[in-house]
Amino acid sequence: MASRLLWASRAASYLRISAFHRGFSSVVKDLKYADTHEWVKVDGTSATIGITDHAQDHLGDVVYVELPDVGIAVEQGKNFGAVESVKATSDINSPVSGEVVEVNTELSSSPGLVNASPYDKGWIIKVQMKDAGELNSLMDSEKYVKFC
Amino acid sequence: MASLVLLLFEALHPEDADLAAGMPASCAHVLQGETAVRGSKREVMRSSRRSSPEIRKDGGVMEEEEKLPEMRESGKTYGIWRRACATSTRRHSPATSGKTTDNVMPLQRMKLQRNLEVWKMGVVNYLEALKLQERLAADRKVGKIPDTVLSLQHPPTYTLGKRQTYHNLLVSKDDLKTMGAELHCTERGGDITFHGPQQAILYPIISLRDIGFGARNYVEGLESTMIDLASLYGVRAHPGKAGETGVWVGNRKIGAIGVRISSGITSHGLAFNIDPDLKYFEHIVPCGILDKGVTH
């Protein structure tokens, strides 16, 4: 059944007709999710942020990622950068507030990592969190699956 | 989505007299019965003002207060609202021209309805249009205005996308001044392109979150709108191969897209070549694609 769905959606995109939405975007447990489709992985007070599989699927092939500078402050819910795909730039919002300590420079040369590995190699920034309490307003993996 | 496509398609209609000779009346029939989707109390606020004067069909410049009701009543735009209303009893009364229109839907009416406001402007300077879009996008984000589409043209202008691909501009900035063209950097996706008179530009300011669309679906929708419009005139256009967004006739591009999505609200949009001066395209590598040309 799954392979038939896969074949159908591949055929649909080859023929460039709209297909039903493939409801099986992957979600990783132990991450927190924002309703704007970003994930955050917490490690003490350090947080790694990226966009979810659902988001990258809806975006299309990413050709450019605009990264913030290291040291910039980010705020929960506010945008910190953008991704460009199919001639559309989409803002990415930060799920937590804090200071950017590292950005994924790999994305400058291989923006496709966001599509290929959204939860792993396609991470976007690492943030030193200001307020761990903000995580409570985010969704866990089960809620996010229902949300999508 | 179909209704959005059709409404966009309608917005390309030549009420702008200088754009095209006239859409065949047959296109009106495609709008019938289209009511898709949304349910809620909606209020159309008329407080936003356009920043540049609209040129009336008889050549006179319209006053501010005249614009809105005339938009409502002008031909096909009025036609859309009527048809969208067909299956629900009261939306707005077409007779209230000149008055502020309140599209307040009683809560018990659970019919799903979408509003789309179409602003038909003439030739608008790029920066002014950009400022207007930013203001409208902010308003749309907080729900002050419904989905809006700006339909306009620009004076000769080159624009760059977020990646700032200056290397695709083949002439110097001084040459641009001699040509009488401007150059602007924007936050939209896409590479370098040219806008000029006789090129139809649509800037939909809509909420993608409300309709559950992602960037890819939206861009594909814009592409199909242009393809449908081209087919009405007997032009066989098709979307590009993977990675080549836009609408093509054979090997040459007739429609370009460059969009910005911020908090789910779109700005910028599409440009469709009706009859622009193609010589301007020779000074750039359009959209950064080296071996393909442009057409109208």
XYZ file of C-alpha atoms in Angstrom:
444
model
C 0.000 0.000 0.000
C 2.760 2.396 0.965
C 4.721 1.645 -2.168
C 1.653 2.233 -4.274
C 1.150 5.603 -2.587
C 4.766 6.403 -3.274
C 4.426 5.432 -6.913
C 1.263 7.478 -7.207
C 2.816 10.602 -5.769
C 5.921 10.193 -7.927
C 3.751 9.768 -10.987
C 1.750 12.809 -10.001
C 4.799 14.995 -9.618
C 6.225 13.738 -12.931
C 2.990 14.580 -14.666
C 2.865 17.804 -12.675
C -0.617 17.311 -11.363
C -1.633 17.903 -7.776
C -1.519 14.870 -5.625
C -3.102 14.137 -2.301
C -0.888 15.104 0.561
C 1.346 12.293 1.712
C 0.524 12.184 5.349
C 3.675 10.428 6.370
C 6.202 13.216 7.121
C 8.570 11.924 9.717
C 8.705 13.266 13.229
C 11.453 12.628 15.741
C 10.613 11.991 19.378
C 12.460 13.932 22.091
C 12.346 17.106 20.049
C 10.082 20.026 20.688
C 8.092 21.581 17.869
C 6.766 25.031 17.099
C 3.524 25.565 15.253
C 5.499 27.251 12.508
C 7.157 23.882 11.789
C 10.553 24.333 13.394
C 12.048 21.800 15.776
C 14.362 22.337 18.702
C 16.665 19.813 20.360
C 17.571 20.719 23.889
C 20.877 19.839 25.494
C 21.179 21.580 28.854
C 20.840 25.248 28.019
C 21.963 24.786 24.453
C 19.330 24.347 21.755
C 19.727 23.195 18.153
C 17.093 24.455 15.733
C 15.973 23.393 12.304
C 12.835 22.939 10.199
C 10.743 19.798 10.199
C 10.267 17.210 7.507
C 6.745 18.541 6.951
C 8.139 22.015 6.346
C 10.844 20.940 3.928
C 8.340 18.856 2.025
C 6.003 21.799 1.639
C 8.841 24.082 0.621
C 10.349 22.070 -2.167
C 14.045 21.873 -2.966
C 15.936 24.422 -0.904
C 18.476 26.373 -2.943
C 19.616 28.944 -0.401
C 19.597 29.384 3.364
C 20.043 32.831 4.854
C 21.832 32.353 8.143
C 22.031 34.896 10.950
C 25.391 36.061 12.305
C 26.837 34.370 15.358
C 26.158 36.433 18.449
C 22.799 37.779 17.286
C 19.905 37.552 19.724
C 16.848 35.613 18.649
C 13.398 35.703 20.152
C 10.740 33.059 20.374
C 8.313 33.435 17.494
C 10.400 36.009 15.645
C 12.196 35.257 12.400
C 15.939 34.819 12.329
C 16.655 33.811 8.773
C 15.080 32.488 5.624
C 15.169 29.559 3.228
C 14.661 29.894 -0.484
C 13.076 27.236 -2.660
C 11.192 27.317 -5.972
C 11.665 31.078 -6.202
C 9.973 31.604 -2.838
C 11.819 32.818 0.233
C 10.196 31.704 3.462
C 11.079 33.130 6.852
C 12.132 30.766 9.628
C 11.052 31.626 13.149
C 12.920 30.724 16.288
C 11.101 28.452 18.751
C 13.176 29.781 21.661
C 14.869 33.018 22.711
C 18.578 33.311 23.265
C 21.856 34.057 21.570
C 23.123 32.378 18.431
C 26.339 30.511 19.234
C 26.793 28.537 16.049
C 25.344 28.390 12.555
C 25.518 25.512 10.128
C 27.896 26.850 7.512
C 27.548 23.609 5.527
C 24.213 24.939 4.349
C 25.899 27.685 2.340
C 27.431 25.120 0.039
C 24.842 22.361 0.414
C 21.438 23.885 1.078
C 19.860 20.598 0.017
C 20.812 19.134 3.401
C 17.677 20.779 4.736
C 15.610 18.547 2.477
C 17.691 15.421 2.768
C 18.281 15.454 6.512
C 16.052 18.034 8.178
C 16.559 16.735 11.726
C 20.211 15.863 11.548
C 22.668 17.358 9.084
C 20.193 20.041 8.055
C 20.222 21.808 11.424
C 20.285 25.544 11.020
C 21.440 27.317 14.190
C 22.499 26.547 17.738
C 21.248 28.871 20.426
C 22.187 29.465 24.043
C 18.735 29.593 25.617
C 17.678 32.458 27.788
C 14.631 30.919 29.370
C 14.043 27.175 29.507
C 10.436 27.817 30.471
C 9.673 28.747 26.861
C 9.899 25.070 25.956
C 6.611 24.499 27.719
C 4.779 26.453 25.082
C 6.100 24.160 22.355
C 4.564 20.892 21.209
C 6.010 17.461 21.773
C 6.219 14.947 18.958
C 2.755 13.471 19.461
C 1.025 16.837 19.495
C 2.986 17.923 16.457
C 1.939 14.866 14.482
C -1.671 15.700 15.231
C -1.081 19.323 14.342
C 0.300 18.591 10.881
C -7.153 26.327 -4.811
C -9.145 26.253 -8.000
C -11.069 29.343 -6.970
C -7.850 31.167 -6.142
C -6.440 30.264 -9.519
C -9.534 31.541 -11.205
C -9.585 34.740 -9.237
C -5.945 35.407 -10.062
C -6.719 34.647 -13.644
C -9.532 37.118 -13.538
C -7.290 39.766 -12.052
C -5.185 39.577 -15.193
C -8.207 40.666 -17.108
C -7.588 43.695 -19.226
C -9.598 46.315 -17.416
C -6.175 47.836 -17.839
C -6.966 48.970 -21.305
C -3.437 49.131 -22.551
C -2.591 45.554 -21.660
C -4.604 43.450 -24.024
C -7.372 43.711 -26.499
C -9.979 42.004 -24.363
C -10.623 38.691 -22.761
C -13.131 36.612 -24.627
C -16.480 36.589 -22.910
C -16.221 32.817 -22.653
C -13.823 33.136 -19.764
C -16.577 34.516 -17.574
C -18.316 31.169 -17.518
C -15.428 29.500 -15.800
C -16.138 31.515 -12.680
C -19.570 30.133 -12.157
C -20.313 28.070 -9.169
C -16.981 28.692 -7.502
C -17.409 29.156 -3.822
C -14.802 27.232 -2.071
C -13.747 27.208 1.324
C -13.668 29.331 4.373
C -16.059 30.072 7.096
C -15.930 32.945 9.489
C -17.126 36.398 10.142
C -15.325 38.639 7.736
C -15.189 42.340 7.630
C -13.766 44.070 4.637
C -12.117 47.196 5.900
C -11.977 49.991 3.471
C -9.536 52.114 5.344
C -6.450 51.191 3.360
C -5.544 53.620 0.662
C -3.587 53.093 -2.462
C -0.434 55.070 -2.839
C -0.633 56.033 -6.476
C -3.413 57.437 -8.566
C -5.408 55.045 -10.655
C -5.862 55.993 -14.261
C -9.461 55.733 -15.299
C -10.361 54.230 -18.600
C -11.204 57.593 -20.077
C -7.785 58.896 -19.122
C -8.819 60.981 -16.139
C -7.161 60.423 -12.806
C -9.473 58.986 -10.182
C -10.003 60.617 -6.856
C -9.469 58.536 -3.716
C -13.112 58.191 -2.796
C -14.117 57.188 -6.276
C -11.763 54.287 -6.541
C -13.284 51.648 -4.359
C -16.839 51.611 -5.596
C -15.652 51.807 -9.169
C -13.460 48.796 -8.565
C -16.469 47.028 -7.214
C -18.602 47.825 -10.174
C -16.150 47.566 -12.995
C -17.091 44.697 -15.208
C -15.700 41.360 -14.315
C -14.485 42.168 -10.817
C -18.050 42.903 -9.871
C -18.938 39.746 -11.707
C -16.741 37.677 -9.429
C -18.309 38.912 -6.271
C -21.736 38.231 -7.605
C -20.947 34.677 -8.577
C -19.131 33.887 -5.405
C -22.252 35.045 -3.608
C -24.565 32.903 -5.658
C -24.939 30.118 -3.178
C -25.268 32.169 -0.061
C -27.924 34.729 0.426
C -26.481 37.955 1.697
C -22.904 39.072 1.432
C -22.550 42.559 0.278
C -25.137 44.444 -1.636
C -23.876 45.693 -4.973
C -26.202 48.619 -4.688
C -24.220 50.148 -1.869
C -21.745 51.778 -4.144
C -19.956 54.644 -2.581
C -20.524 53.308 0.906
C -18.092 51.427 3.023
C -18.739 47.779 2.425
C -19.041 45.518 5.407
C -18.915 41.865 4.572
C -20.134 40.738 7.932
C -21.363 37.197 7.763
C -23.816 36.137 10.406
C -22.265 33.413 12.506
C -25.023 30.919 11.886
C -24.306 30.898 8.175
C -21.790 28.117 7.960
C -21.207 28.345 4.232
C -17.545 28.562 3.507
C -16.509 31.687 1.747
C -13.309 33.369 0.804
C -12.850 37.023 0.124
C -10.355 38.297 -2.349
C -9.846 41.961 -2.865
C -8.380 42.901 -6.197
C -6.591 46.211 -6.605
C -6.121 47.163 -10.206
C -3.506 49.824 -10.382
C -1.823 51.233 -13.449
C 1.888 51.724 -13.793
C 3.405 51.916 -10.325
C 6.945 52.731 -9.323
C 8.656 49.643 -7.889
C 9.575 51.078 -4.523
C 6.110 52.431 -3.952
C 4.616 49.083 -4.777
C 7.070 47.428 -2.409
C 6.112 49.731 0.459
C 2.452 49.140 -0.260
C 2.978 45.388 -0.202
C 4.792 45.546 3.120
C 1.999 47.544 4.629
C -0.660 45.245 3.257
C 1.226 42.157 4.364
C 1.440 43.516 7.914
C -2.275 44.256 7.812
C -3.051 40.838 6.436
C -0.992 39.178 9.130
C -3.115 40.690 11.870
C -6.281 40.024 9.909
C -7.178 43.633 9.235
C -7.705 43.030 5.549
C -8.782 39.986 3.557
C -6.617 38.289 0.950
C -5.597 40.933 -1.536
C -4.159 40.893 -5.022
C -2.399 43.857 -6.576
C -2.553 43.956 -10.347
C -0.198 46.456 -11.919
C 2.764 47.219 -14.179
C 6.128 48.816 -13.461
C 8.233 51.341 -15.344
C 11.456 49.738 -16.636
C 12.977 48.171 -13.535
C 15.493 45.437 -12.870
C 15.143 43.583 -9.593
C 17.331 41.173 -7.678
C 16.212 38.523 -5.254
C 17.456 37.720 -1.784
C 20.594 36.088 -3.121
C 21.636 39.414 -4.664
C 23.000 37.869 -7.824
C 24.629 40.993 -9.214
C 26.781 38.854 -11.467
C 23.760 38.223 -13.651
C 23.474 41.911 -14.490
C 25.513 42.355 -17.647
C 25.658 46.150 -17.768
C 26.948 48.747 -15.358
C 24.761 50.873 -13.109
C 25.530 53.942 -15.209
C 24.253 52.199 -18.298
C 21.060 51.529 -16.440
C 20.632 55.229 -15.799
C 21.105 55.943 -19.477
C 18.479 53.377 -20.315
C 16.114 54.920 -17.836
C 15.822 51.756 -15.811
C 16.058 51.326 -12.057
C 17.647 48.518 -10.074
C 16.254 47.272 -6.785
C 17.187 44.584 -4.311
C 14.366 42.687 -2.722
C 13.689 39.952 -0.228
C 11.881 37.743 -2.698
C 13.111 34.413 -3.976
C 14.440 34.016 -7.463
C 17.223 35.607 -9.440
C 17.474 38.800 -11.465
C 14.638 39.838 -13.729
C 13.189 42.782 -15.600
C 9.811 44.444 -15.218
C 8.418 46.975 -17.629
C 5.260 48.316 -19.208
C 3.141 45.734 -21.038
C 4.141 43.108 -18.517
C 1.295 42.084 -16.226
C 2.347 41.851 -12.616
C 0.297 40.297 -9.844
C 1.223 40.564 -6.197
C -1.102 38.352 -4.163
C -0.959 39.173 -0.469
C -2.646 36.112 0.906
C -2.398 33.920 3.938
C -1.050 30.509 3.034
C -1.609 29.207 6.537
C -5.323 29.824 6.234
C -5.521 27.610 3.179
C -2.936 25.106 4.333
C -0.568 25.698 1.426
C 3.175 25.431 1.376
C 5.541 27.340 -0.857
C 5.614 24.665 -3.497
C 1.836 24.377 -3.861
C 1.486 28.107 -4.011
C 4.114 28.547 -6.699
C 2.623 25.703 -8.702
C -0.736 27.457 -8.404
C 0.744 30.666 -9.761
C 2.287 28.734 -12.636
C -1.035 27.105 -13.538
C -2.747 30.473 -13.488
C -0.350 31.802 -16.081
C -0.564 28.650 -18.164
C -4.354 28.851 -18.163
C -4.261 32.467 -19.197
C -1.828 31.758 -22.012
C -3.984 28.924 -23.274
C -6.940 31.273 -23.552
C -4.975 33.117 -26.158
C -3.877 29.964 -27.916
C -0.388 29.980 -26.468
C 0.813 26.603 -25.296
C 2.807 27.266 -22.182
C 4.148 24.788 -19.664
C 5.885 24.841 -16.329
C 9.636 24.474 -16.223
C 11.645 21.384 -15.485
C 12.636 20.683 -11.909
C 14.462 23.658 -10.504
C 13.346 26.006 -13.270
C 10.360 27.758 -11.791
C 8.361 29.786 -14.229
C 6.177 29.386 -17.272
C 7.773 28.549 -20.585
C 6.799 28.474 -24.220
C 9.201 25.993 -25.722
C 12.610 27.073 -24.539
C 11.742 30.609 -23.617
C 10.200 32.085 -20.540
C 6.918 33.922 -20.692
C 6.092 34.099 -17.011
C 8.354 34.595 -14.016
C 7.722 34.080 -10.339
C 9.434 35.447 -7.250
C 7.737 35.218 -3.902
C 8.380 36.056 -0.292
C 6.550 34.233 2.471
C 6.725 35.773 5.903
C 4.678 34.329 8.760
C 2.589 32.575 6.170
C 1.724 35.779 4.290
C 2.871 36.041 0.693
C 4.213 39.111 -1.011
C 5.735 39.729 -4.433
C 4.330 37.327 -6.987
C 4.380 36.806 -10.693
C 5.175 38.679 -13.866
C 3.610 37.669 -17.165
C 5.004 38.984 -20.440
C 2.207 40.335 -22.564
C 4.131 42.660 -24.824
C 7.117 44.156 -23.027
C 10.208 45.412 -24.796
C 12.347 42.270 -24.875
C 15.545 44.230 -25.537
C 15.792 45.000 -21.830
C 16.238 41.294 -21.132
C 19.430 41.252 -23.137
C 21.203 43.136 -20.385
C 20.768 40.380 -17.836
C 20.924 36.640 -17.529
C 17.225 36.305 -16.767
C 16.610 34.334 -13.610
C 20.210 33.204 -13.788
C 19.430 30.610 -16.444
C 22.105 30.958 -19.084
C 20.948 29.089 -22.098
C 17.280 29.973 -22.272
C 15.623 33.085 -23.680
C 12.553 35.157 -22.988
C 9.398 35.613 -24.983
C 6.024 37.368 -24.935
